[in-house]
Coordinates of C-alpha atoms in Angstrom, one line a residue:
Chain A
X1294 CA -131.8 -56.7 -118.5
X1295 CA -133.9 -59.2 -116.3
X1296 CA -135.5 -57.7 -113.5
X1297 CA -137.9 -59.6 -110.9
X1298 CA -140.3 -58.2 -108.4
X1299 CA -142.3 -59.8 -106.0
X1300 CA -144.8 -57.9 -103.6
X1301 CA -146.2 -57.4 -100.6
X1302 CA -142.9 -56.8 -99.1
X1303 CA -144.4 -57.2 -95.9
X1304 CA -147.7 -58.3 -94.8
X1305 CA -149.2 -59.4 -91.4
X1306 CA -151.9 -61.5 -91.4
X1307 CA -153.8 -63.3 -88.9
X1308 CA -154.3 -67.3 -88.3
X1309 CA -156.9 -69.1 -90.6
X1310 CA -156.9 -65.6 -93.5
X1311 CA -156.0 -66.2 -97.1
X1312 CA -152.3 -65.5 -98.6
X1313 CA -151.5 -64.2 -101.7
X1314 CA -147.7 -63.9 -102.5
X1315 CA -147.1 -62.6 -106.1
X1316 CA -143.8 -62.5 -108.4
X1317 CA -142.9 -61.8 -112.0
X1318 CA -139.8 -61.7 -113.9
X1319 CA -139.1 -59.1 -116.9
X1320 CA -136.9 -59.4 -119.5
X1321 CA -136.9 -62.8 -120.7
X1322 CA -138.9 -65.6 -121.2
X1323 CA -139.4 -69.5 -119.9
X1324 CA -137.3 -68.8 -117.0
X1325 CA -137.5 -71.3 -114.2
X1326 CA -139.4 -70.0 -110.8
X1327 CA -139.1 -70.6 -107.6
X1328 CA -140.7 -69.8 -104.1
X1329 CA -138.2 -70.3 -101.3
X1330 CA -138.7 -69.4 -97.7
X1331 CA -136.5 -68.3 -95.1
X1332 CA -137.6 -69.4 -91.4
X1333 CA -135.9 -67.8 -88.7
X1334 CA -132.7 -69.8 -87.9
X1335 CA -132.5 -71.7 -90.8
X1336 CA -131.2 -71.8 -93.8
X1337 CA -133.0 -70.9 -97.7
X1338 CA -136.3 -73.9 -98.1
X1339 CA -137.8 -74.7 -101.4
X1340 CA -140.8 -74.6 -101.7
X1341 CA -141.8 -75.1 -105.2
X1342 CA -140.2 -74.2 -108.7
X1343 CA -142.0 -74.4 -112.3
X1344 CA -140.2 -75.1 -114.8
X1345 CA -143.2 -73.7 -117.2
X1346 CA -146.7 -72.6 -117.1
X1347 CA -149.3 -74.8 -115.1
X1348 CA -146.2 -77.1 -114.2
X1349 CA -145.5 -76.6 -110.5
X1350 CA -143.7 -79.0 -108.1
X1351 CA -144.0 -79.2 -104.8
X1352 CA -141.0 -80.0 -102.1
X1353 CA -142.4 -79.7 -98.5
X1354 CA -145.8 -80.7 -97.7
X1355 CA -148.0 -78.3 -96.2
X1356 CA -150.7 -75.9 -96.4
X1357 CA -149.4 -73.5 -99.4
X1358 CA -150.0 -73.9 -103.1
X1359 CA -148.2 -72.3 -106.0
X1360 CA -149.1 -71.2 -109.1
X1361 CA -148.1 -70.2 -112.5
X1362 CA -150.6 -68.7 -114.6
X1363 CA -148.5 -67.0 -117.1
X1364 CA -144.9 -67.9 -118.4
X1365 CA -143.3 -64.9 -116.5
X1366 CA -145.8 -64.7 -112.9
X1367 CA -145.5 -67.2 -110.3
X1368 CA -147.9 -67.0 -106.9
X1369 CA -147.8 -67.8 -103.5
X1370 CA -150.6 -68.8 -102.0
X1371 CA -152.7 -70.7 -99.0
X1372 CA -156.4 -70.7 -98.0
X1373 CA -155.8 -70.9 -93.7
X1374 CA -152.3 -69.4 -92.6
X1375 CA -150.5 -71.0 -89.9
X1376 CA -148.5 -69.1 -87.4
X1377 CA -145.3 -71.9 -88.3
X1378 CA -146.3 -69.9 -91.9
X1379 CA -144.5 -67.0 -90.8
X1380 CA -141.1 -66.1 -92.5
X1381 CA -139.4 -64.4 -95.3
X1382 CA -140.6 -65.6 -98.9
X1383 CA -138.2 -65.3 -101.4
X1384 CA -139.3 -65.5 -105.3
X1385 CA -136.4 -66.4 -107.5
X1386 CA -135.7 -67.3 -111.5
X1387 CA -133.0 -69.3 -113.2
X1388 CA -132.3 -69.3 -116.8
X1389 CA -132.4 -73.4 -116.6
X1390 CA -130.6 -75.8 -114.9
X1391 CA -129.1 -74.0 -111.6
X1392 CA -125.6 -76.0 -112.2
X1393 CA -125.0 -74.2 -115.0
X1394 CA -125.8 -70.9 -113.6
X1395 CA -127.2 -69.1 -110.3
X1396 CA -130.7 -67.9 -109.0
X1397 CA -132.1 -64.5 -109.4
X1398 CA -134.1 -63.6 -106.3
X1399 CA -136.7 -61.2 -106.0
X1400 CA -136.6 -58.8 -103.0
X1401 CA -138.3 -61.2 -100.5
X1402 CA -142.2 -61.2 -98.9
X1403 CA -141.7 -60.6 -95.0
X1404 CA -144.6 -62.8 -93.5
X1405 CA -145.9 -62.7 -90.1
X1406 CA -148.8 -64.6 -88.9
X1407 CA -150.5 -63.7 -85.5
Chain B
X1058 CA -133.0 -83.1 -92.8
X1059 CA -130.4 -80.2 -93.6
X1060 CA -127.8 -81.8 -96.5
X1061 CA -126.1 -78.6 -96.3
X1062 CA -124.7 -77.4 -93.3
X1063 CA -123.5 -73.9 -91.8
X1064 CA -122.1 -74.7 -88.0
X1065 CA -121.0 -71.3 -87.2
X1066 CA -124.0 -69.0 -87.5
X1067 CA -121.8 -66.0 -87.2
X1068 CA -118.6 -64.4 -87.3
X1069 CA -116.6 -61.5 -86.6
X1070 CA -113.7 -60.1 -88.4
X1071 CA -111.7 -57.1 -88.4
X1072 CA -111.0 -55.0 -91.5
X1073 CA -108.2 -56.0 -93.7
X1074 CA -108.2 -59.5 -92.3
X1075 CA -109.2 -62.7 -93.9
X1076 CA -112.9 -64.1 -93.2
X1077 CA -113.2 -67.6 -93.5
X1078 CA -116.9 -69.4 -93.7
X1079 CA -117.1 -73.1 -93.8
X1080 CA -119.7 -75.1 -95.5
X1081 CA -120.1 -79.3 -94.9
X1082 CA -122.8 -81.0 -97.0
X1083 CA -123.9 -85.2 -96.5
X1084 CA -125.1 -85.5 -100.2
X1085 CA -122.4 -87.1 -102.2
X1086 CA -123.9 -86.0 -105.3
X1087 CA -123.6 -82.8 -104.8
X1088 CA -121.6 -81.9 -107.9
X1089 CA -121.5 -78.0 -108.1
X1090 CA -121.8 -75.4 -105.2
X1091 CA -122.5 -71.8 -104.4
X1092 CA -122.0 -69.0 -102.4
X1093 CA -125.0 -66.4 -102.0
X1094 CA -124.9 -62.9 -100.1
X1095 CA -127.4 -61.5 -98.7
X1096 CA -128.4 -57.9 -97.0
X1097 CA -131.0 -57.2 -94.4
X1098 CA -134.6 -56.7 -95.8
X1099 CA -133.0 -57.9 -99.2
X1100 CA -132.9 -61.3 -101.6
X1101 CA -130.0 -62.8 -101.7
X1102 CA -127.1 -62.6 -104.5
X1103 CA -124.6 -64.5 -106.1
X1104 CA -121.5 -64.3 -105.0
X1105 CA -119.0 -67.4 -106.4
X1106 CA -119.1 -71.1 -107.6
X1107 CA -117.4 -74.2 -108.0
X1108 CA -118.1 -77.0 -110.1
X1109 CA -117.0 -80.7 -108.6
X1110 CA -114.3 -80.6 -111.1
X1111 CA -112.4 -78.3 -109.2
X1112 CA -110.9 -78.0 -106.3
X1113 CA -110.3 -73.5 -106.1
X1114 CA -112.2 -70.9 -107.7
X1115 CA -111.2 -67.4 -107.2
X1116 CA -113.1 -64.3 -108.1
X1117 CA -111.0 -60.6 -106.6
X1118 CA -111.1 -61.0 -103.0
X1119 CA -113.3 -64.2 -103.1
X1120 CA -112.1 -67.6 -103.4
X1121 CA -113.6 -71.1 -102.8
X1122 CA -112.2 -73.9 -101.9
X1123 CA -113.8 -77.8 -102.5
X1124 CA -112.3 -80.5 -100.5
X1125 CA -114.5 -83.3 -102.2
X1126 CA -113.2 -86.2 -100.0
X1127 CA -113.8 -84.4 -96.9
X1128 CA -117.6 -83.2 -98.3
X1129 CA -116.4 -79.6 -97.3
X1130 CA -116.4 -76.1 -98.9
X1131 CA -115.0 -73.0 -98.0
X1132 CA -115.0 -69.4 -99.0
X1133 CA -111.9 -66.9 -98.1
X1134 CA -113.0 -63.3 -98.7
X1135 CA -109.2 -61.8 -98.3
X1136 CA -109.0 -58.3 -97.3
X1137 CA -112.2 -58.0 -96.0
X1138 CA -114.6 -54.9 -96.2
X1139 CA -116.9 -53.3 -94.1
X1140 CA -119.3 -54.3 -97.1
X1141 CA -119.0 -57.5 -96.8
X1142 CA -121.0 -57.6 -93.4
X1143 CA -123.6 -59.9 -94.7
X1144 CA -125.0 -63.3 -94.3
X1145 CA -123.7 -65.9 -96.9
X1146 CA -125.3 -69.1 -97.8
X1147 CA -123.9 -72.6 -99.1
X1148 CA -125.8 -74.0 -101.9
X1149 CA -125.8 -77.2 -103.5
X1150 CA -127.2 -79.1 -106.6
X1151 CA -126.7 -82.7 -107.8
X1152 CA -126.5 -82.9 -111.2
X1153 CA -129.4 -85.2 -112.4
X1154 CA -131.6 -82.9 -110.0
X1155 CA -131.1 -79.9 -111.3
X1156 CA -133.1 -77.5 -111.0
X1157 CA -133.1 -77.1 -107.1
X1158 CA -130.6 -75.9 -104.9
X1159 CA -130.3 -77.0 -101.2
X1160 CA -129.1 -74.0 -98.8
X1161 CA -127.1 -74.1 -95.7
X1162 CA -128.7 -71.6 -92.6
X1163 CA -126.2 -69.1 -93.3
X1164 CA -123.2 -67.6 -91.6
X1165 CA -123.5 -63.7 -90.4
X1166 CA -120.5 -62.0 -91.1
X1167 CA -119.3 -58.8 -89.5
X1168 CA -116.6 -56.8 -90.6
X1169 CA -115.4 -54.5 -88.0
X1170 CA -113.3 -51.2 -88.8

């Protein structure tokens, strides 16, 4: 079975450190990845999905970066957190096309930035 | 801007009653849509969905309804548990854009005994 895991599960970190949000998927391979987050009030945001290794795009502009270095690990990061970075991440996988299936989502990255 | 929208961020239900949770989205082509749950402290999961084909997809106590003309989707969780005290999200996708789904800000749901 396909499991995903993404960790820390919570982390406080002050303005202008480093992030480092990590996530892998067992139990298949090629899956689609995601990074969503989850700002309080509001609904699920993309923030960037691969749909293969090294191939990352990016929906909102701002200061985090993904990437993919292996087929099955998909990372979170930024070089100066924000305090408007703060939130719950949420890594997820998808066996392809989500209109022909759902998103698996890892157990979620609760962020706050003081 | 929020193609997927939630108006009522919460609702209260008592057990054995019917919870309804109502979903409008502005993208036309939207062609397939999807209910997530999700617990405190957890990601969410997936709970129904509906292709633009259809107008009622039912799944046990879960059943959507899509009222394309109207851009408006529904779910009906009929008796409802104490379990079901959750927050559900809307989701989206248009077809040619596939591999992204566009969330609503979610309903809370409580289900009292």
């Amino acid at each position: 079975s396909q499991t995903i895991h993404q960790w820390p599960a919570t982390l406080v970190q002050p303005v202008g450190s480093p992030l480092s949000l990590e996530c892998t998927v067992e139990g298949t391979s090629n899956p689609n990845l995601y990074w969503y987050r989850q700002a309080a009030g509001r609904g699920l945001q993309l923030l960037f999905y691969s749909v293969g290794i090294g191939q990352i795009s990016s929906e909102v502009p701002q200061n985090l970066s993904a990437s993919r270095p292996q087929d099955r690990q998909f990372i979170l990061s930024s070089k100066k957190l924000l305090l408007s970075d703060s939130g719950f991440y949420l890594c997820a996988w998808s066996w392809g096309r989500v209109d022909t299936g759902e998103l698996f989502f890892g157990e979620g990255s609760r962020l706050t930035v003081l | 801007d929020q193609q997927v929208k939630q108006n009522s961020p919460s609702l209260s239900v008592q057990e054995g009653r019917i919870s309804i949770l109502n979903c409008d989205y502005t993208n036309s082509m939207f062609d397939y849509f999807l209910w997530y749950k999700k617990y405190p402290a957890e990601g969410p999961t997936f709970l129904i969905s509906i292709s633009s084909i259809k107008d009622k997809n039912e799944d046990g106590r879960f059943t959507v309804f899509l009222n394309k003309s109207a851009k408006h989707l529904s779910l009906h969780i009929v008796p409802s548990q104490p379990g079901d005290s959750a927050v559900y999200f809307c989701a989206a996708s248009v077809g040619s854009n596939d591999y992204k789904l566009s969330f609503g800000a979610g309903t809370t749901v409580t289900v009292r005994a």
